[in-house]
Coordinates of C-alpha atoms in Angstrom, one line a residue:
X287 CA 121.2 91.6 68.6
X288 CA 118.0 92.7 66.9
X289 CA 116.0 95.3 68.9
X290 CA 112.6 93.1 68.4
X291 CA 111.0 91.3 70.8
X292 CA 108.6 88.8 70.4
X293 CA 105.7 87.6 72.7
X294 CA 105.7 83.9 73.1
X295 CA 102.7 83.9 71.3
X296 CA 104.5 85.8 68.2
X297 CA 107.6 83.3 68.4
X298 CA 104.8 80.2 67.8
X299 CA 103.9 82.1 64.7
X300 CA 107.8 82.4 63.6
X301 CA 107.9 79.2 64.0
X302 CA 104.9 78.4 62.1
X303 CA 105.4 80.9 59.4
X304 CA 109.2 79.3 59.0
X305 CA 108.1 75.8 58.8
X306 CA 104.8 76.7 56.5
X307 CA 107.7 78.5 54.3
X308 CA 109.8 75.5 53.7
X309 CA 112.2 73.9 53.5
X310 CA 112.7 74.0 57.5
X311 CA 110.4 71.6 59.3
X312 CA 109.9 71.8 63.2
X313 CA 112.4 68.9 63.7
X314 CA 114.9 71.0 61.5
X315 CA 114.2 73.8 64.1
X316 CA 114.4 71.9 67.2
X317 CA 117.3 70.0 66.1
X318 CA 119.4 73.6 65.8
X319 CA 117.9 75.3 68.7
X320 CA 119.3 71.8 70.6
X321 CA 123.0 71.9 68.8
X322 CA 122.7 76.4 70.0
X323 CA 122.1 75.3 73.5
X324 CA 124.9 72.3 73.3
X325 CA 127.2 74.3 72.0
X326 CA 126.9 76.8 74.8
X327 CA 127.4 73.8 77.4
X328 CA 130.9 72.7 75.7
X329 CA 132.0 76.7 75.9
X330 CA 131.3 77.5 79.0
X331 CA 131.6 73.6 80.8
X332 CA 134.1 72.0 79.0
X333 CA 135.1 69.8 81.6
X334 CA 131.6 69.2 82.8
X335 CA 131.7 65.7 84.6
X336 CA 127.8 65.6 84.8
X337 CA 124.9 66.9 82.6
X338 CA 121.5 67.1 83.9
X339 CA 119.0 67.9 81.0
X340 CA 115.4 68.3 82.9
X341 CA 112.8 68.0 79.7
X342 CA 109.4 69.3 79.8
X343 CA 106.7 67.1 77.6
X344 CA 106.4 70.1 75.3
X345 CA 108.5 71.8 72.4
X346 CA 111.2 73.0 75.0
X347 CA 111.7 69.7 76.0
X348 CA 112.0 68.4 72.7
X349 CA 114.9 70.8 72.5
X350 CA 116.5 69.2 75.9
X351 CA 116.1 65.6 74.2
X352 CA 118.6 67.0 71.3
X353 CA 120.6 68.9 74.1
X354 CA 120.9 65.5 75.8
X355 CA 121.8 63.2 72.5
X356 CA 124.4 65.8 71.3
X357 CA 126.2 65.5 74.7
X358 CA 126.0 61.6 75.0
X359 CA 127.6 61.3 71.9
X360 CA 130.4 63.4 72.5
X361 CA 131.1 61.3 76.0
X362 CA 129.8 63.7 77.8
X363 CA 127.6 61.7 81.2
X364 CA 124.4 62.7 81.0
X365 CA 120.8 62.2 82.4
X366 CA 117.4 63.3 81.1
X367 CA 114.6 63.9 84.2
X368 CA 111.3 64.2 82.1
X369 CA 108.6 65.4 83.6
X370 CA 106.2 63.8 81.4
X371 CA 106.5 62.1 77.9
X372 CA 105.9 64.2 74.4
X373 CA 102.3 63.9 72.6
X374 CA 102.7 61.5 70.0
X375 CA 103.9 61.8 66.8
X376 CA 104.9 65.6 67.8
X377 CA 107.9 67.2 67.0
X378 CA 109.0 67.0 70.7
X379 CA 108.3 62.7 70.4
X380 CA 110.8 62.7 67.5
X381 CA 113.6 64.2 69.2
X382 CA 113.1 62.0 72.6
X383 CA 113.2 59.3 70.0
X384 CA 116.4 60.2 68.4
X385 CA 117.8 60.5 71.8
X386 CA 119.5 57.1 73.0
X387 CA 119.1 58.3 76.6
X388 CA 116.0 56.5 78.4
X389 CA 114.7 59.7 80.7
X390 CA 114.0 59.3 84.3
X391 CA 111.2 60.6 86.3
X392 CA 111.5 64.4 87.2
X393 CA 110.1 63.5 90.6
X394 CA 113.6 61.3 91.0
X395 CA 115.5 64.1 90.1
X396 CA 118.8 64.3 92.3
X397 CA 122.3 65.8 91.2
X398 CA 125.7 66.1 92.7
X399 CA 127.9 69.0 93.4
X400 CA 130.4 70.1 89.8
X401 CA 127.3 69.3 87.7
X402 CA 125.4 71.2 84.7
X403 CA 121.4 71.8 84.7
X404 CA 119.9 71.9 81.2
X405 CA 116.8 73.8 82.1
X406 CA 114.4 72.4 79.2
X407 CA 111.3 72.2 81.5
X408 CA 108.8 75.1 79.7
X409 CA 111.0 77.9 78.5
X410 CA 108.5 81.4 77.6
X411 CA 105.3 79.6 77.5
X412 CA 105.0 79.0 80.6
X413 CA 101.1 80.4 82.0
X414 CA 101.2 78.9 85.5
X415 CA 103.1 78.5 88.5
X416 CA 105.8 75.9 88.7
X417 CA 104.7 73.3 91.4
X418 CA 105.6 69.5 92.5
X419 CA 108.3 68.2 90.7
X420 CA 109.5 71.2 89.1
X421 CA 109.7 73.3 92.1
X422 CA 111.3 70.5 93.5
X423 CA 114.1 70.7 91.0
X424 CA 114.1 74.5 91.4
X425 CA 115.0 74.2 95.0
X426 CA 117.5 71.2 94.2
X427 CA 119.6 72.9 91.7
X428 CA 119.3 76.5 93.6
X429 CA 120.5 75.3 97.1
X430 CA 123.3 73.2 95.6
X431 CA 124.2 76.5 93.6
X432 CA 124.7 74.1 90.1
X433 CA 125.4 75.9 87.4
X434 CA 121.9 76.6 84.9
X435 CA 121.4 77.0 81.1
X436 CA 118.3 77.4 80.1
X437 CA 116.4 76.4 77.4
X438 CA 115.0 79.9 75.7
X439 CA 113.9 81.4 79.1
X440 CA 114.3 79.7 82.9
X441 CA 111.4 78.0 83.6
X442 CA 109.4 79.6 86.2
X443 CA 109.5 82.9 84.4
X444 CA 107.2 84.6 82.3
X445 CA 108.0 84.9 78.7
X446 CA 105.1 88.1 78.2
X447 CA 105.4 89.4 81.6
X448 CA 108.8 88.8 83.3
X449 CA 107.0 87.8 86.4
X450 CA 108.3 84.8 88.5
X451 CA 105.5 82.5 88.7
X452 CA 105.9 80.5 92.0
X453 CA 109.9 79.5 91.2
X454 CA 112.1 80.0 89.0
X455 CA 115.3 78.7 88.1
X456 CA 118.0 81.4 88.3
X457 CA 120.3 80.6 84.9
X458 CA 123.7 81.3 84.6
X459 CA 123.2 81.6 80.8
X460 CA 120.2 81.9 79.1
X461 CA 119.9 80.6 75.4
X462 CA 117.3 82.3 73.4
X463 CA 116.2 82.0 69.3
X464 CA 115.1 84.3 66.5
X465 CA 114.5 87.3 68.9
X466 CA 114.5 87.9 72.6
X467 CA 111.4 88.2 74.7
X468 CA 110.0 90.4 76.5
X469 CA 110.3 88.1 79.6
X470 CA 114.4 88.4 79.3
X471 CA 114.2 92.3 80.1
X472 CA 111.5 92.6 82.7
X473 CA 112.0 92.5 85.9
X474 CA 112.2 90.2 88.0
X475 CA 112.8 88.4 84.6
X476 CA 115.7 89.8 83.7
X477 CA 117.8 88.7 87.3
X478 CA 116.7 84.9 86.4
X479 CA 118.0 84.9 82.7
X480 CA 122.0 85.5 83.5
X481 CA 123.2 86.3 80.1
X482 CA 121.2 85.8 77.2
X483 CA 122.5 84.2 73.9
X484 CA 120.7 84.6 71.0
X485 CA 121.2 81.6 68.6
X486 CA 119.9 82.1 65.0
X487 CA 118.2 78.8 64.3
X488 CA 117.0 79.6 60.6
X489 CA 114.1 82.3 61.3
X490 CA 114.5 84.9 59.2
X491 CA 114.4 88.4 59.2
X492 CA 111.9 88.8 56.7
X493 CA 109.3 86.2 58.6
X494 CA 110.1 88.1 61.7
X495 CA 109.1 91.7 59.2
X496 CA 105.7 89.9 58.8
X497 CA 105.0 89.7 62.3
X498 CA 105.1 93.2 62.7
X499 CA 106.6 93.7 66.2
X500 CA 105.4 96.2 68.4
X501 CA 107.5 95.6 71.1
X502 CA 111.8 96.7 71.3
X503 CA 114.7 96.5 73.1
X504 CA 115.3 100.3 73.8
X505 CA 118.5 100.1 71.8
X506 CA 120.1 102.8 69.4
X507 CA 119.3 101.1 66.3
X508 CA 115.7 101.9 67.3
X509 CA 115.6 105.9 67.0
X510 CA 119.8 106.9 65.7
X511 CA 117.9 107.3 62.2
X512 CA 116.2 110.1 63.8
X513 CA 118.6 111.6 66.3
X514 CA 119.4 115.2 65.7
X515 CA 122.5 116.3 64.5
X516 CA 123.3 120.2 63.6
X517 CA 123.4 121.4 60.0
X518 CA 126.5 123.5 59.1
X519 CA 124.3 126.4 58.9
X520 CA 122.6 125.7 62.1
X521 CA 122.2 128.7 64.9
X522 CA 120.9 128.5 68.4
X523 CA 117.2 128.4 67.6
X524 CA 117.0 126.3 64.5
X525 CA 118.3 123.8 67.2
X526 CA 115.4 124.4 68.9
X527 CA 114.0 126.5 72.5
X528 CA 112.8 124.6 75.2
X529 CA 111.3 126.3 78.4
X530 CA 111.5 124.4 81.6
X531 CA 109.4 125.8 85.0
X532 CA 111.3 126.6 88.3
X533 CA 109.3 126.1 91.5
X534 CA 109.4 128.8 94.3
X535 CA 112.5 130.5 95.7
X536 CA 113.2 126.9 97.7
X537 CA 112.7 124.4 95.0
X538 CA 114.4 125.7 92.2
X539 CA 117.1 122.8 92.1
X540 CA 114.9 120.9 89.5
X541 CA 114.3 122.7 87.2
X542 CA 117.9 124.0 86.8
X543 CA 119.0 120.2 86.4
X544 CA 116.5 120.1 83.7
X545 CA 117.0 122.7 81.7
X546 CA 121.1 122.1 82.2
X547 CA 119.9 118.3 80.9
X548 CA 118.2 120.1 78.0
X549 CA 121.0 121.9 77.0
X550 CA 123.3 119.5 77.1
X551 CA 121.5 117.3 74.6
X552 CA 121.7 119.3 71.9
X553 CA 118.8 122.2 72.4
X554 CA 120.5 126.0 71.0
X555 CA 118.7 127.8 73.4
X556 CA 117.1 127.1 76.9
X557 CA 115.0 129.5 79.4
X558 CA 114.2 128.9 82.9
X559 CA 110.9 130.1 83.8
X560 CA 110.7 131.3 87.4
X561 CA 108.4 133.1 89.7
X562 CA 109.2 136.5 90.3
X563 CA 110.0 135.6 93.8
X564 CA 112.4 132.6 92.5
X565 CA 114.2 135.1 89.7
X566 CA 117.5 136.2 92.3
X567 CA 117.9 132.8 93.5
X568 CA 117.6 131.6 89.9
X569 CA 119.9 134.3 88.7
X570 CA 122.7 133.6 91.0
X571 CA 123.0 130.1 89.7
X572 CA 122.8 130.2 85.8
X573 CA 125.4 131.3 82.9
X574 CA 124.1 130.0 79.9
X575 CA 120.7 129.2 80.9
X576 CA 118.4 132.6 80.3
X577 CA 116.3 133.6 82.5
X578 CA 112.0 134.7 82.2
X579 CA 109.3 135.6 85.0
X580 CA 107.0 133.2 84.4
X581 CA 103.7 133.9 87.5
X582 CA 100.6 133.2 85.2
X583 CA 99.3 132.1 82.1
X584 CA 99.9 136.0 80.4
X585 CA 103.7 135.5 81.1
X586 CA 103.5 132.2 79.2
X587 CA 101.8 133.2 76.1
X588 CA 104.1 136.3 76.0
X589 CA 106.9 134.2 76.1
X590 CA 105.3 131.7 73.4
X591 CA 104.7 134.3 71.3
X592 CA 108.0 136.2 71.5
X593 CA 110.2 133.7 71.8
X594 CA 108.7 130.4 69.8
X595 CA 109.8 127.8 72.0
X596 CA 109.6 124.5 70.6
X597 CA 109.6 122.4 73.5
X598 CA 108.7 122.8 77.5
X599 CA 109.3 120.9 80.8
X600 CA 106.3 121.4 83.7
X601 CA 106.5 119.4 87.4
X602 CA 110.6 119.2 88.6
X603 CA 110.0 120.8 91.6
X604 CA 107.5 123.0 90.8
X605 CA 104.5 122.2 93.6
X606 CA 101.4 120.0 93.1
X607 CA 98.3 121.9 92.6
X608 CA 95.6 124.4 90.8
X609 CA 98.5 126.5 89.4
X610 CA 100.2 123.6 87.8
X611 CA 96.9 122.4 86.4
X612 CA 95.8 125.6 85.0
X613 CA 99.7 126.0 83.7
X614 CA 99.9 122.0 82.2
X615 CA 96.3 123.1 80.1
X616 CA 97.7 126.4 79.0
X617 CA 100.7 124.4 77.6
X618 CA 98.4 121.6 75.9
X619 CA 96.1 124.5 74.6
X620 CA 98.7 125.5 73.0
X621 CA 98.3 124.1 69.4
X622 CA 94.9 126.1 69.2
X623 CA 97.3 129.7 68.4
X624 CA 96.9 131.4 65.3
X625 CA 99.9 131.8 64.3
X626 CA 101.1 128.5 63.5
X627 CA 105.3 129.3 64.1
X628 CA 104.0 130.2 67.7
X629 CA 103.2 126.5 68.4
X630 CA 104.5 124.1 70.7
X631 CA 105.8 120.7 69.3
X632 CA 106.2 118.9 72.7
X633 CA 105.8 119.0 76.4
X634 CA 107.1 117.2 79.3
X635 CA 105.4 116.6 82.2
X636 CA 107.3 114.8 85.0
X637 CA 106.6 114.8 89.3
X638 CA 104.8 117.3 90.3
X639 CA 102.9 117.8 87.1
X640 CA 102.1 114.4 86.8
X641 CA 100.3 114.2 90.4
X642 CA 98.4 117.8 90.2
X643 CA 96.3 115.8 87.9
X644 CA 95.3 113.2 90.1
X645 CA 92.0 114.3 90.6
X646 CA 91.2 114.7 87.5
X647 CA 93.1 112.7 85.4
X648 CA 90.7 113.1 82.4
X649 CA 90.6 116.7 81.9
X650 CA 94.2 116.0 81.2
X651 CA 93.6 113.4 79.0
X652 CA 90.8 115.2 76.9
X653 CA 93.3 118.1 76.6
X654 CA 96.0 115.6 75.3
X655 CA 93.6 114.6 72.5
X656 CA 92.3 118.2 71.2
X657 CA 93.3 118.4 67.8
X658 CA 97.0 120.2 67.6
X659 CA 97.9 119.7 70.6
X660 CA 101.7 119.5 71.5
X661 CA 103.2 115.9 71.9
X662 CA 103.1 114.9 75.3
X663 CA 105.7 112.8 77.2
X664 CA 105.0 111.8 80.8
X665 CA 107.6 110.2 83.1
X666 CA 106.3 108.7 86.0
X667 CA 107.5 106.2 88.4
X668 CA 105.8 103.6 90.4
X669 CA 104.0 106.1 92.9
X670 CA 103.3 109.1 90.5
X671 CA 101.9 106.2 88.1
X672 CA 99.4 105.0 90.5
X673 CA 98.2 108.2 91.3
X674 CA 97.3 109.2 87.6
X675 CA 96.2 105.6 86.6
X676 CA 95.2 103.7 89.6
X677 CA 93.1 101.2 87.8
X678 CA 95.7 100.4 85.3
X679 CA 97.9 99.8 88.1
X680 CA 96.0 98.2 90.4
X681 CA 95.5 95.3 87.5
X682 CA 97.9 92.8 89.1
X683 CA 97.4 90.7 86.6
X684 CA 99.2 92.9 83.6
X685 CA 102.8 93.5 82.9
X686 CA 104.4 96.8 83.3
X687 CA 104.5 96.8 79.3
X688 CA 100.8 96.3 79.6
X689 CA 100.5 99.1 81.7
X690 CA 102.0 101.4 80.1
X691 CA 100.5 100.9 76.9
X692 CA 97.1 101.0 78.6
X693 CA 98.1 104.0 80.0
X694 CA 99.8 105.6 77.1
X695 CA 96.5 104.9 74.9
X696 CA 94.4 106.7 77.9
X697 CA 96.5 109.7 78.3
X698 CA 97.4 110.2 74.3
X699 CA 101.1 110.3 76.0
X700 CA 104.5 109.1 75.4
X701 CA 104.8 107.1 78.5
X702 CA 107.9 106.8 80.3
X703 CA 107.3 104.2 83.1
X704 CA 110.5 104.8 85.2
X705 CA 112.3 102.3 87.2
X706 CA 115.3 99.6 86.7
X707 CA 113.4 98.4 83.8
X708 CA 111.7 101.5 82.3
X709 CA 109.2 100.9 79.6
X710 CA 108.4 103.5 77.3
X711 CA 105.1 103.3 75.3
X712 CA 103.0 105.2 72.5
X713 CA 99.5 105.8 72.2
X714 CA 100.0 103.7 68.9
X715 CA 100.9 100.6 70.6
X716 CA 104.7 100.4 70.2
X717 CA 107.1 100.1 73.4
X718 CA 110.4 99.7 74.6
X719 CA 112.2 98.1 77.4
X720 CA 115.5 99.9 78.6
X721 CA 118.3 97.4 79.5
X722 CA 121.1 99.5 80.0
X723 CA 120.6 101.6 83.1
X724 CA 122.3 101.1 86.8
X725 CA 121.0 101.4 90.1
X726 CA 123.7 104.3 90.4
X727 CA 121.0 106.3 88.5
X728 CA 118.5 105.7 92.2
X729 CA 119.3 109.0 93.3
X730 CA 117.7 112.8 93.7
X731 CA 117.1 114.7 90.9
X732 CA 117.8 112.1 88.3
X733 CA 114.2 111.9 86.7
X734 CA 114.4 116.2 86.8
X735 CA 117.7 115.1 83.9
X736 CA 115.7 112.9 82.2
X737 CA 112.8 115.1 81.7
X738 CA 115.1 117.4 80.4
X739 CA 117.2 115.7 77.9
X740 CA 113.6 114.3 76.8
X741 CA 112.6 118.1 75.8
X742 CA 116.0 118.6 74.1
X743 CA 115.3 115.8 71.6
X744 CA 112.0 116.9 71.3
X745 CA 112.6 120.9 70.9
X746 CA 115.3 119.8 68.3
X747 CA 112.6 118.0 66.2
X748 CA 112.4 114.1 67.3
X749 CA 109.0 112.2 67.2
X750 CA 107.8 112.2 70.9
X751 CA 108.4 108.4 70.8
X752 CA 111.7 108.4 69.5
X753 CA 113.0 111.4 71.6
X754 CA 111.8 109.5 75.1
X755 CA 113.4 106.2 74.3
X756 CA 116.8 108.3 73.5
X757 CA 116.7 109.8 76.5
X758 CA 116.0 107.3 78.8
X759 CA 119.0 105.3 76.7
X760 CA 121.4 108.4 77.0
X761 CA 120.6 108.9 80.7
X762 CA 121.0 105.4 81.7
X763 CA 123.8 105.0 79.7
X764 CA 125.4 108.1 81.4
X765 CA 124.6 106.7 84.3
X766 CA 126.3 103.3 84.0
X767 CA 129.2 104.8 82.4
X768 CA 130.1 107.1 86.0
X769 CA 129.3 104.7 88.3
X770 CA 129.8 105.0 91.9
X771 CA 128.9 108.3 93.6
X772 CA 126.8 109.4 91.0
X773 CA 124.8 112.2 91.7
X774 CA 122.4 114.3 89.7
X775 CA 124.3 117.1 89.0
X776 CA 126.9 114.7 87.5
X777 CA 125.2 113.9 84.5
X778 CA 124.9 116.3 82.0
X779 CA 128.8 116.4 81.7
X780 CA 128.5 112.8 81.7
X781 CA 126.2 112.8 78.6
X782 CA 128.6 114.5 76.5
X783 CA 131.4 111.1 75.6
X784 CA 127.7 109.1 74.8
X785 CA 126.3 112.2 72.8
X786 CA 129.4 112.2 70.8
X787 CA 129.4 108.6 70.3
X788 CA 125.6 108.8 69.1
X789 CA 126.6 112.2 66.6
X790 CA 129.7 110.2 64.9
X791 CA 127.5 106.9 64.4
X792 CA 124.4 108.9 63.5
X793 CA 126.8 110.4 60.6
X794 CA 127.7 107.4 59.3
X795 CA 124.5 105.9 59.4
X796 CA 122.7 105.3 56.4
X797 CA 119.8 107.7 55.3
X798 CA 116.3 106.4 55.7

């Protein structure tokens, strides 16, 4: 599958662009988005007794009228329950035309038990909650547990936002065209859709380049052209440094799994950077890691000086608070040094860094926009989110992929909205939904490996944007790959079969 997704309002103007193209017309296009969805029925139901096709009045019905006439004619039994007739001479009219079936009122809708529901009610452009008729059908079809495809996305669901607006049909298959949308990997979305099938239905590649899509599936093919890979002559710090704070003596966990996370994906050369009261307890638990007192903003430039890190990671379990502030500015201030190979190229800032700001989330932002600064990712989840940008979050009425590009254009940040369907966004506007992670990954110290692989990619020379959406892929993809007791500590070692996966693809991949 192609990593674009389109809004609803982007897949009108496919359509449009297609038909205004030649020689498709919308018929042309309904008619195969009909046959997609028919075929799917004879796969998966091949001795389906009973076909329901439930047809909107609207383009997605049209599709449900060809749905409907394909099945008739192969002897398939089968009833159309409109729930209102097509405009007039519309493509939608054609198709019910075509269709020898004489539909029945949706509000007579009734089925009985072995039969198929052909959701073709509103698909993804759906702006209001189902009610009436169409909830009625909803309930019908859920508490007789029939079997669902649906027409491009259940109806019910929200083909922007991935909300459930009032009900929704839950679809055992979910047949899609030209792209996916955003609506298929959002949550609660996502649950309703079952699997998705995307049917090509004659909407080319180079109508969907003219669109421009700033929205992706969070796939490889996004970022592998960019994914670092060592040079023959490569040593330790032309793979890059990263830095990654410890907390006090009893909250130095984090930052270990970090900077363990960090080295794992790929960095030559990591340091831990304690407080002097924290350096025995860090000492007795790292081999490779190296070790730096780190108590004020002296220690740091020292160490950016001496050392020319390329990367840092600031909040796994490092304490909320004035220090963190005054550290996270030192950091960001960074770009401002003389001597140019003494600057930063990225930061992380994840839990604790995150909510020191709270108070004063635009000092952080202003920092974040001073000319040179480092890149910054931030990773928060629900809670930590809400905190830095309550009024972003408090808009019920935007998607989490609205939210975090609002909040990524606020903060200059890479955005890294954790959670079972994580968005990642750029100050830019482009954003990524992740689809491959498990609920395995629900557990301590997780994000505190996420942050770290994050500066990894970045220290070894990935765009900020890039480098986040690979490591929220690579984690979740570890993550899914263990499984059951999965703990944090687990998964650096389980990165390593998907890091060499990613090296031997990114080596044959083509040059850009």
């Amino acid at each position: 599958m192609s990593d674009e997704l389109l809004t609803p309002a982007e897949m009108a103007e496919a359509d449009r662009l297609t038909i205004a193209a030649g020689p498709a017309d919308g018929i042309g296009l309904m008619r195969r988005a009909g046959e997609a969805v028919a075929a799917e029925v004879f796969k998966r139901h091949p001795a389906a007794v009973h076909v329901h096709v439930l047809c909107g009045p609207g383009n997605n019905g049209g599709d449900g009228y060809v749905v409907a006439r394909i099945l008739t004619g192969s002897g398939v039994a089968t009833t159309i329950w409109a729930s209102g007739a097509p405009r007039p001479r519309s493509d939608a009219a054609l198709a019910a035309a075509e269709c020898p079936i004489a539909p029945q009122p949706l509000s007579s809708f009734k089925a009985e038990p072995g039969s198929i529901v052909v959701d073709a009610l509103y698909g993804a452009g759906l702006s209001k909650p189902l009610s009436g008729d169409e909830a009625r059908a909803v309930d019908i079809a859920t508490d007789m547990r029939l079997p669902v495809i649906a027409v491009d996305l259940p109806s019910g669901v929200s083909g922007d936002s991935g909300k459930v607006l009032g009900k929704a049909f839950a679809a055992e298959i979910t047949v899609t065209f030209a792209r996916r949308k955003p609506g298929h990997l959002l949550l609660p979305g996502r649950e309703r859709c079952g699997e998705v099938v995307l049917a090509d239905i004659g909407i080319g590649d180079d109508i969907i380049a003219r669109l421009r899509p700033r929205t992706f599936e969070n796939t490889p093919a996004l970022w592998l052209c960019g994914f670092p890979v060592p040079a023959v002559d490569a040593h330790k710090y032309k793979r890059g440094h990263v830095g990654v704070f410890s907390g006090g003596p009893s909250a130095t966990g984090a930052a270990r799994l970090s900077a363990l996370a960090a080295a794992r994906s790929g960095a030559g050369a990591v340091t831990v950077l304690s407080p002097g009261n924290a350096m025995q307890v860090n000492a007795a638990h790292l081999t490779s890691i190296m070790l730096r007192k780190a108590d004020d903003v002296a220690d740091i430039e020292e160490f950016v000086g001496e050392r020319r890190p390329s990367a840092f990671v600031l909040g796994p379990g490092f304490g909320v608070g004035q220090k963190t502030r005054t550290f996270g500015l030192a950091l960001l201030a960074s770009g401002q040094l003389q001597d140019a190979s003494a600057q930063v190229d990225g930061l992380v800032f994840d839990a604790d860094a995150i909510t020191s700001f709270r108070e004063a989330p635009d000092v952080l932002f202003e920092a974040a926009r001073r000319q040179n600064a480092p890149a910054l990712v931030m990773t928060p989840h629900d809670g930590e989110f809400a905190r830095l940008f309550p009024d972003i979050a408090g808009d019920k009425a935007s998607s989490k992929l609205d939210k975090a590009r609002a909040a990524a254009a606020n903060a200059n940040a890479v955005i890294i909205y954790k959670g079972a369907d994580t968005v990642i966004a750029a100050p830019d506007g482009r954003a990524a939904i992740n689809a491959n992670g498990a609920a395995w990954l629900a557990t301590a110290g997780s994000g505190d490996v996420l942050s770290g692989i994050s500066a990894g990619l970045l220290a070894q020379g990935m765009p900020a944007f890039e480098a986040a959406c690979a490591a929220v892929w690579i984690h979740a993809e570890a993550g899914s790959r263990f499984g059951p007791g999965l703990i944090a500590e687990d998964l650096p070692l389980a990165m390593v079969p998907v890091l060499r996966e990613l090296v031997k693809a990114r080596q044959k991949a083509p040059i850009r």
